[in-house]
XYZ file of C-alpha atoms in Angstrom:
573
model
C -4.902 24.421 -13.401
C -6.309 23.260 -9.950
C -3.724 25.565 -7.659
C -2.790 22.850 -4.948
C -0.438 24.397 -2.674
C 2.278 22.016 -4.280
C 4.510 23.333 -6.241
C 5.864 20.239 -8.036
C 2.061 18.692 -8.457
C 1.360 23.092 -10.217
C 4.195 22.197 -12.432
C 3.172 18.783 -13.656
C 0.243 20.326 -14.221
C 1.334 22.779 -16.393
C 3.668 20.216 -18.075
C 0.117 17.692 -19.243
C -2.116 20.836 -19.359
C 0.311 21.702 -23.219
C -0.001 18.224 -24.075
C -1.921 17.133 -27.054
C -1.251 13.236 -26.342
C 0.020 11.159 -24.022
C 3.518 9.445 -25.337
C 5.129 9.209 -22.531
C 4.798 8.183 -18.412
C 4.795 9.538 -15.635
C 6.856 9.685 -12.699
C 6.707 11.817 -9.482
C 8.523 11.943 -7.058
C 8.452 13.829 -3.702
C 8.786 13.590 0.569
C 6.723 11.513 2.390
C 3.934 13.692 3.482
C 4.066 16.001 0.836
C 0.455 15.303 -0.796
C 1.480 12.868 -4.383
C -1.727 10.327 -2.955
C -4.280 14.296 -2.846
C -2.925 15.036 -5.648
C -4.487 11.967 -7.388
C -7.904 13.312 -7.819
C -5.870 16.543 -9.366
C -4.193 14.774 -11.936
C -6.801 12.816 -13.219
C -9.604 15.622 -12.962
C -6.491 17.606 -15.489
C -5.791 13.862 -17.871
C -10.881 14.337 -17.978
C -10.984 17.492 -18.986
C -8.335 17.107 -21.151
C -9.592 14.489 -22.879
C -7.163 11.761 -22.496
C -9.554 9.862 -20.209
C -12.519 9.473 -18.257
C -12.069 7.056 -15.221
C -9.188 6.866 -12.957
C -7.966 4.539 -11.086
C -5.698 5.251 -8.306
C -4.256 1.713 -7.288
C -2.129 0.975 -4.133
C 0.325 -1.294 -2.364
C -1.505 -2.686 0.842
C -5.804 -3.209 1.801
C -4.676 -0.697 4.238
C -3.653 2.089 2.275
C -6.878 1.371 0.510
C -9.079 1.666 2.325
C -7.219 5.207 4.872
C -7.046 6.601 0.991
C -10.742 6.037 0.130
C -12.386 6.382 3.757
C -10.546 9.474 4.714
C -9.416 10.905 1.113
C -12.496 10.257 -1.233
C -14.758 9.744 1.021
C -14.483 12.194 2.686
C -14.542 14.713 0.366
C -17.657 13.344 -1.583
C -19.358 14.639 1.883
C -19.056 10.738 3.701
C -19.750 11.537 7.770
C -16.394 9.991 8.385
C -14.720 9.835 12.241
C -12.356 12.901 11.176
C -10.278 11.801 14.202
C -9.754 8.258 13.000
C -7.912 10.380 9.950
C -5.835 12.229 10.183
C -5.230 14.921 7.810
C -8.062 15.452 5.901
C -7.817 15.868 1.953
C -7.182 19.840 0.270
C -9.614 22.731 -0.882
C -7.958 21.430 -4.379
C -8.873 17.610 -3.954
C -12.204 17.943 -2.999
C -12.293 20.607 -6.184
C -11.327 18.645 -8.400
C -14.308 15.476 -8.178
C -16.414 18.327 -8.568
C -15.710 19.451 -11.551
C -15.143 15.724 -12.992
C -18.950 15.434 -12.030
C -18.146 12.698 -9.242
C -20.724 11.989 -6.093
C -19.939 9.343 -3.714
C -22.356 6.369 -5.570
C -19.103 7.349 -8.192
C -16.345 6.057 -6.299
C -15.815 3.061 -5.293
C -13.252 0.274 -3.639
C -11.745 -3.238 -4.975
C -9.046 -5.318 -2.493
C -9.001 -9.209 -2.896
C -10.913 -9.848 0.972
C -13.563 -6.997 2.760
C -12.207 -5.201 5.379
C -14.630 -2.146 4.926
C -17.934 -3.920 5.955
C -19.121 -0.892 7.649
C -21.566 0.594 5.751
C -20.057 2.999 3.767
C -19.399 3.429 0.141
C -19.187 0.092 -2.723
C -17.734 -2.249 -3.404
C -16.544 -1.912 -7.345
C -14.395 -5.372 -8.123
C -15.660 -4.878 -12.392
C -13.565 -0.875 -11.858
C -17.777 -0.677 -13.334
C -17.711 3.064 -11.791
C -16.665 6.363 -12.556
C -12.808 6.628 -9.959
C -12.402 3.212 -8.155
C -9.510 3.236 -5.301
C -7.789 -0.042 -5.545
C -5.340 -2.685 -4.225
C -2.149 -3.393 -6.316
C -2.959 -7.529 -6.342
C -6.632 -6.840 -7.958
C -5.017 -4.489 -10.335
C -2.976 -6.704 -11.890
C -5.877 -9.185 -11.998
C -7.951 -7.630 -14.003
C -5.640 -5.875 -16.414
C -4.436 -9.807 -17.356
C -7.399 -10.378 -17.960
C -8.528 -13.198 -14.572
C -11.172 -10.459 -13.019
C -10.354 -10.447 -9.513
C -14.759 -12.617 -9.651
C -13.872 -14.918 -11.927
C -10.418 -16.277 -10.784
C -11.861 -19.594 -9.721
C -14.724 -19.300 -12.520
C -14.111 -21.358 -16.305
C -15.495 -19.093 -18.000
C -13.682 -15.389 -17.637
C -15.732 -11.984 -18.479
C -13.081 -10.015 -18.768
C -14.616 -7.429 -21.368
C -15.227 -4.585 -18.543
C -12.702 -4.367 -16.487
C -10.756 -4.160 -19.383
C -12.389 -1.230 -21.110
C -12.495 0.431 -17.821
C -8.429 0.574 -17.616
C -7.858 1.049 -21.085
C -10.206 4.317 -20.616
C -8.693 5.622 -17.591
C -5.412 7.557 -15.804
C -3.898 5.026 -14.057
C -2.810 6.124 -11.193
C -0.141 4.061 -9.348
C 0.578 4.765 -5.663
C 3.963 3.939 -3.260
C 5.876 2.637 -6.324
C 8.767 1.772 -4.008
C 7.058 -0.876 -2.290
C 6.461 -3.065 -5.390
C 10.406 -3.878 -5.004
C 10.914 -4.122 -0.734
C 12.391 -7.191 -0.836
C 14.903 -9.330 -3.705
C 12.125 -12.529 -3.628
C 10.084 -14.434 -6.062
C 6.989 -12.454 -5.552
C 8.831 -9.176 -5.503
C 10.617 -10.218 -9.737
C 6.592 -11.402 -10.104
C 5.974 -7.558 -9.881
C 8.368 -5.650 -11.153
C 7.571 -7.236 -14.225
C 3.872 -6.209 -14.212
C 4.862 -3.530 -14.265
C 7.271 -3.225 -16.932
C 4.437 -5.229 -18.872
C 2.197 -2.577 -17.291
C 5.027 0.480 -18.835
C 4.184 -0.919 -22.374
C 0.695 -1.375 -22.234
C -0.034 2.829 -21.194
C 3.225 2.864 -23.851
C 1.311 1.698 -27.289
C -2.318 2.693 -25.550
C -1.724 6.058 -24.771
C -3.295 5.310 -21.189
C -1.672 8.244 -18.754
C 0.129 6.673 -16.662
C 1.729 8.122 -13.603
C 3.436 6.832 -10.936
C 4.586 8.611 -7.072
C 7.103 7.695 -4.892
C 9.383 9.388 -2.505
C 11.870 6.614 -2.377
C 12.809 5.841 -5.768
C 17.109 4.400 -5.898
C 18.902 5.056 -9.348
C 18.772 1.196 -10.570
C 15.175 1.782 -10.080
C 14.800 4.848 -11.743
C 17.363 3.251 -14.519
C 14.924 0.140 -15.040
C 11.976 2.465 -15.796
C 13.865 4.554 -18.446
C 14.703 1.841 -20.263
C 11.618 0.075 -20.081
C 9.744 2.895 -21.941
C 12.364 3.592 -24.025
C 13.041 6.644 -22.883
C 10.032 7.838 -22.885
C 9.396 8.531 -19.168
C 9.535 12.039 -17.706
C 10.517 12.427 -13.685
C 9.227 15.212 -11.449
C 11.926 15.130 -8.349
C 11.676 17.578 -5.879
C 15.187 19.467 -6.095
C 16.314 21.665 -4.030
C 16.771 24.023 -7.484
C 14.608 24.441 -10.302
C 16.008 23.143 -13.653
C 14.760 20.673 -16.141
C 17.430 18.053 -16.548
C 17.095 15.912 -19.738
C 13.811 13.702 -18.457
C 13.747 15.129 -15.170
C 12.140 18.120 -13.874
C 13.503 18.811 -10.882
C 11.419 21.512 -8.815
C 12.073 23.709 -5.704
C 9.175 23.548 -3.686
C 10.836 26.978 -1.556
C 7.797 26.314 1.469
C 7.809 22.801 1.488
C 12.361 22.901 1.826
C 11.857 25.711 4.641
C 9.176 23.330 6.471
C 10.730 20.833 5.775
C 14.913 22.172 7.239
C 12.465 24.215 10.018
C 12.679 20.694 11.724
C 15.513 19.546 13.262
C 16.934 15.855 13.203
C 18.960 13.830 16.030
C 19.107 10.359 14.799
C 20.580 7.594 16.693
C 21.107 3.355 17.115
C 19.780 1.615 19.449
C 19.795 -2.036 20.537
C 17.656 -5.069 20.166
C 18.120 -5.570 24.154
C 17.834 -1.478 24.383
C 14.368 -0.718 22.327
C 12.136 -0.854 24.874
C 13.563 0.519 28.370
C 14.421 3.577 25.217
C 11.468 3.853 24.636
C 9.671 3.727 27.425
C 12.794 6.798 28.003
C 10.269 9.380 25.847
C 7.045 8.435 26.441
C 8.415 10.072 30.007
C 9.501 12.868 27.944
C 5.602 12.893 27.279
C 6.588 12.826 23.606
C 4.306 10.599 21.169
C 6.624 7.105 20.269
C 6.255 4.915 17.096
C 7.782 1.589 16.997
C 7.782 -0.347 13.950
C 9.520 -3.851 14.182
C 9.563 -6.456 10.817
C 8.733 -9.467 12.363
C 5.103 -9.644 14.679
C 7.229 -11.502 16.936
C 9.097 -8.971 17.947
C 6.145 -6.049 17.924
C 4.395 -8.892 19.807
C 7.138 -9.113 22.232
C 7.742 -5.863 22.883
C 4.397 -4.243 23.428
C 4.312 -6.834 26.037
C 7.702 -5.479 27.413
C 6.505 -2.111 27.946
C 4.765 -1.045 31.000
C 1.686 0.886 29.626
C -2.168 0.218 30.327
C -3.565 -0.852 27.271
C -5.359 3.056 26.229
C -1.779 4.105 26.276
C -0.414 1.874 23.869
C -1.430 0.180 20.085
C -0.582 -2.487 18.273
C -0.933 -3.277 15.095
C 0.342 -5.894 12.548
C -1.980 -7.725 9.742
C -2.925 -11.248 12.118
C -5.042 -9.116 14.097
C -8.618 -9.608 13.624
C -11.062 -6.528 12.214
C -12.896 -6.051 15.757
C -9.255 -6.069 16.987
C -7.753 -3.557 14.622
C -10.420 -1.487 14.558
C -10.103 -0.463 18.257
C -6.565 -0.461 17.794
C -6.915 2.265 15.533
C -9.740 4.195 17.450
C -6.849 4.152 20.325
C -3.989 6.109 17.926
C -5.302 9.299 18.509
C -4.769 9.113 22.874
C -1.634 6.844 22.256
C 1.768 7.397 23.877
C 3.043 4.372 22.157
C 2.312 2.894 19.219
C 3.973 -0.614 18.073
C 3.735 -2.173 14.142
C 4.946 -3.744 11.448
C 5.628 -2.606 8.392
C 2.270 -2.127 7.233
C 1.561 0.762 8.883
C 4.887 2.354 6.958
C 2.997 4.060 4.110
C -0.021 5.742 3.305
C -1.121 6.704 6.896
C -0.909 10.043 7.454
C -0.046 9.770 11.436
C 2.279 12.347 13.317
C 4.247 11.392 16.093
C 7.486 12.890 18.151
C 9.905 9.766 18.140
C 10.282 6.759 15.881
C 11.944 3.661 15.753
C 12.872 1.418 12.592
C 14.622 -1.779 12.700
C 17.727 -1.557 10.472
C 17.051 -3.476 7.696
C 15.026 -2.285 4.913
C 16.505 1.558 3.662
C 13.404 2.693 1.536
C 11.358 1.727 5.170
C 13.149 3.559 7.478
C 12.718 6.532 5.172
C 8.977 6.368 4.626
C 8.915 5.945 8.856
C 10.845 8.564 9.881
C 8.642 10.454 7.839
C 5.760 9.708 9.878
C 7.647 11.535 12.334
C 6.997 15.372 12.773
C 4.752 15.326 9.755
C 2.616 18.289 9.837
C 4.211 20.714 12.736
C 6.598 23.292 12.006
C 9.972 23.964 14.186
C 9.736 20.536 15.624
C 12.949 18.090 17.367
C 12.490 15.007 14.971
C 14.272 11.830 17.544
C 14.935 8.444 14.831
C 16.694 5.348 16.551
C 17.752 3.053 14.053
C 16.524 -0.970 15.555
C 21.027 -2.878 16.099
C 19.561 -6.817 15.160
C 21.704 -10.203 15.489
C 21.883 -9.743 12.478
C 24.065 -8.211 8.990
C 21.527 -6.996 7.993
C 21.655 -3.211 8.584
C 25.857 -2.856 8.172
C 26.103 -0.137 5.439
C 23.592 2.091 6.607
C 24.626 2.142 10.794
C 28.443 2.514 9.830
C 26.630 5.928 7.618
C 24.820 6.752 10.136
C 27.915 7.091 12.799
C 29.912 8.750 9.618
C 27.186 11.775 8.727
C 25.886 13.055 12.058
C 23.330 15.320 10.825
C 20.435 13.582 7.999
C 17.486 14.672 7.796
C 14.891 12.360 6.559
C 12.479 14.542 4.737
C 14.854 16.185 2.467
C 16.418 14.676 -0.636
C 19.014 16.643 -1.134
C 22.041 17.620 0.938
C 22.335 20.996 1.959
C 24.146 22.951 4.639
C 23.111 24.891 7.518
C 25.432 27.214 10.449
C 27.860 25.866 8.519
C 27.448 22.144 8.470
C 26.724 19.674 5.843
C 22.864 18.287 6.066
C 22.836 14.934 4.289
C 19.682 14.658 2.869
C 17.363 10.687 2.555
C 18.659 10.625 -0.845
C 22.386 9.370 -0.327
C 20.375 7.485 2.070
C 18.608 5.442 -0.750
C 22.119 4.299 -2.423
C 23.366 2.798 -0.117
C 20.617 0.033 -0.471
C 21.585 -3.182 -2.422
C 18.389 -4.070 -3.572
C 18.267 -5.429 -6.926
C 15.417 -4.818 -9.485
C 15.467 -8.266 -11.332
C 12.952 -8.964 -13.969
C 11.799 -12.678 -14.332
C 11.590 -13.284 -18.269
C 9.352 -16.610 -18.279
C 7.002 -14.186 -15.872
C 7.408 -11.354 -18.206
C 6.503 -13.754 -21.867
C 2.963 -15.085 -19.237
C 2.410 -11.606 -18.624
C 2.559 -10.039 -22.234
C 0.823 -13.283 -23.856
C -2.165 -12.482 -21.033
C -2.584 -8.372 -21.955
C -0.961 -7.914 -25.918
C -4.169 -9.996 -27.395
C -7.172 -8.439 -28.706
C -9.364 -11.490 -27.200
C -8.249 -14.549 -25.261
C -10.092 -18.459 -24.768
C -10.830 -18.735 -21.540
C -9.130 -21.841 -20.885
C -5.748 -19.859 -22.285
C -6.397 -17.838 -19.109
C -7.149 -20.276 -16.817
C -4.392 -23.228 -18.041
C -2.183 -19.409 -17.467
C -3.757 -19.430 -13.624
C -2.542 -22.974 -12.946
C 0.694 -22.437 -14.153
C 0.998 -19.335 -11.785
C -0.705 -21.563 -8.178
C -3.870 -19.318 -9.168
C -1.227 -16.546 -7.788
C 0.007 -13.946 -10.559
C 2.081 -12.067 -8.166
C 3.090 -13.033 -4.620
C 1.806 -15.842 -2.917
C -1.971 -16.618 -2.521
C -4.230 -14.825 0.738
C -7.128 -16.003 1.857
C -9.263 -15.979 5.743
C -8.723 -16.601 8.556
C -11.311 -16.424 11.117
C -10.370 -16.650 15.111
C -13.114 -17.645 17.443
C -14.125 -21.102 16.804
C -15.592 -23.662 14.339
C -18.397 -22.699 17.310
C -18.622 -18.565 16.676
C -19.461 -19.305 13.569
C -21.323 -21.228 13.225
C -23.546 -19.032 14.932
C -22.776 -15.998 12.786
C -25.984 -13.588 11.795
C -25.130 -11.529 8.966
C -21.671 -10.363 7.316
C -20.350 -8.489 10.485
C -20.135 -11.207 12.652
C -18.057 -12.639 9.818
C -15.751 -10.266 9.040
C -15.351 -8.846 12.350
C -13.604 -11.727 13.423
C -11.473 -12.463 10.503
C -8.615 -11.494 9.221
C -5.848 -12.349 6.444
C -3.374 -13.851 5.398
C -1.221 -16.055 3.262
C -0.703 -19.432 3.439
C 1.831 -19.322 5.975
C -0.706 -20.237 8.540
C -1.335 -23.289 7.303
C 1.761 -24.336 8.127
C 3.441 -22.981 10.740
C -0.218 -23.363 13.068
C -1.510 -26.355 11.523
C -3.087 -27.925 14.982
C -5.195 -24.242 15.262
C -7.068 -24.843 11.735
C -9.762 -26.708 13.062
C -12.026 -26.739 9.212
C -11.791 -25.001 5.609
C -15.520 -23.383 4.967
C -17.846 -21.065 3.109
C -19.266 -18.919 4.103
C -21.713 -16.966 0.933
C -24.104 -13.579 1.239
C -27.622 -13.805 0.114
C -29.942 -11.041 0.580
C -28.702 -10.084 3.989
C -29.102 -13.652 5.331
C -25.481 -15.986 5.574
C -25.184 -19.736 4.335
C -22.387 -21.079 5.908
C -21.094 -24.172 4.390
C -18.389 -26.644 5.360
C -15.804 -27.509 2.996
C -13.936 -30.618 2.494
C -10.799 -29.419 0.959
C -7.493 -30.442 0.632
C -5.641 -27.717 -0.916
C -6.218 -23.710 -0.837
C -7.139 -23.352 -4.688
C -9.799 -26.147 -4.197
C -10.974 -24.749 -1.185
C -11.635 -21.393 -3.874
C -13.098 -23.513 -6.333
C -15.633 -25.045 -4.234
C -16.629 -21.840 -2.626
C -16.946 -19.946 -5.382
C -19.199 -22.411 -7.234
C -21.740 -22.286 -4.724
C -21.325 -18.739 -4.758
C -23.061 -19.160 -8.274
C -25.400 -22.311 -7.319
C -27.003 -19.637 -4.055
C -26.841 -16.356 -6.898
C -24.552 -14.707 -3.658
C -21.245 -13.544 -3.161
C -18.783 -14.702 -1.015
C -18.406 -13.286 2.580
C -15.532 -15.522 3.788
C -13.347 -18.646 2.134
C -10.881 -19.954 3.899
C -10.098 -21.714 7.562
C -11.452 -21.402 10.715
C -8.667 -21.570 13.675
C -9.376 -22.729 17.252
C -10.592 -19.959 19.499
C -7.593 -20.412 22.443
C -5.040 -20.190 19.961
C -5.760 -16.164 18.850
C -4.758 -13.862 22.648
C -7.580 -10.370 21.993
C -5.592 -7.772 21.031
C -1.996 -9.494 20.616
C -3.240 -11.100 17.759
C -2.005 -14.439 16.558
C 1.134 -15.311 17.555
């Protein structure tokens, strides 16, 4: 057994060691900062040693988390020269030992995400999952699982055997599960339907599946039980050691002591007071994180802060890679980080003060988990931002009624005669329901279940879903105008000036779109072709045809924006 220093992970290991076969799925519930993600390699090694799997796929909901986990955990543990200052907490010895036991080196570990953020000369991208260990986005995993290889979405013939074989022989670690159902919309229904099919698949094929989360509410928990027909086993941090039905409660006294050592103060701040309150804490020498729902609100706040550019950082999804990398380099020394929810999970930062819009309770808990993340006897101050909408009324009333909330502890407890509320009680205020879509389930099941499936059926299903299985399609945008992109000499010239976002930009910033372009990389050179494509799907199809003709790989398949529409450091706003 691997000694991780985390009792919950060690108890889980003991359970798996006693199994003769995989006949259930596992759910790990532990607070932010506990070490669930870094426990992934330990779980992979244990299943490998037991003969339950030969490969490992670590699935994450956001590209930014894939980058952080791949670079700062896996590649660092395998000896890659990574800038430790930009990584936050580094992987523990047990993480590295687990990779060693599996006999892995840097060439055995790959990543996959739809568009490439990590063209830095480090690592290996593997769209077909042809590696012993793969860190992947959920989108890429879903496409590969459902017989749509991510490199062949727009090709007539689908070669799905390799990624499917890798999935069948892997342990699947689905991280940050709570983020799959953040909002009640069509995309959440599709993601939930996919998760249901994945649970069924795991049990039918004895493929090890581990779901990991910090913020699972009862409705979500009950859905998982139902999908698995009662064959789900939960491991949760608690204030008792006991097994109750399908739940193993684990008391980790070391972590409990650490969580209780933090003194929490929770406040409510009005929208118009956020900037002054942030500056008040900066004046006290404290490091501040502010997470806003909307990019426009994040940018407006960033502009209002009376700090130099080196003292404040702005991060959101419409920054090009060059500006994003510059922002991440400044975080360690910055006094304030202003961001959107792209940073709320997986990223291992530590702040003194946190602000979050009072709109999404799981997100609140994730953001506040970045406050006093690694320090004992720390004074943590967090604020709920009250906006003009009716969202967040319940959580604000809860905070008013219960003055002391420990955002790191899942359970309530008494301290000095005063009851301290844990975040599990806060989670149940959430009204986010788990909505399934029977039609989507039927289609996903038809794609996943047969032993073999003709490509024409797969293509028909893609057409029915507008070539987007889980959510609105993502595409690339180049921000420095047509002249600059035509002068690109290599991949870096293109990628550093690009960002990936939904098609919403084509509607909201229609006047900023200069042209559509496909860029192919072959033998270190880039081939640039301007395409007259009236629709996103046609653009992607034409670019796939060009890649096939030139026998190269797609670097960019998207839209060039006029240079004056983009503000350096602020993004497309």
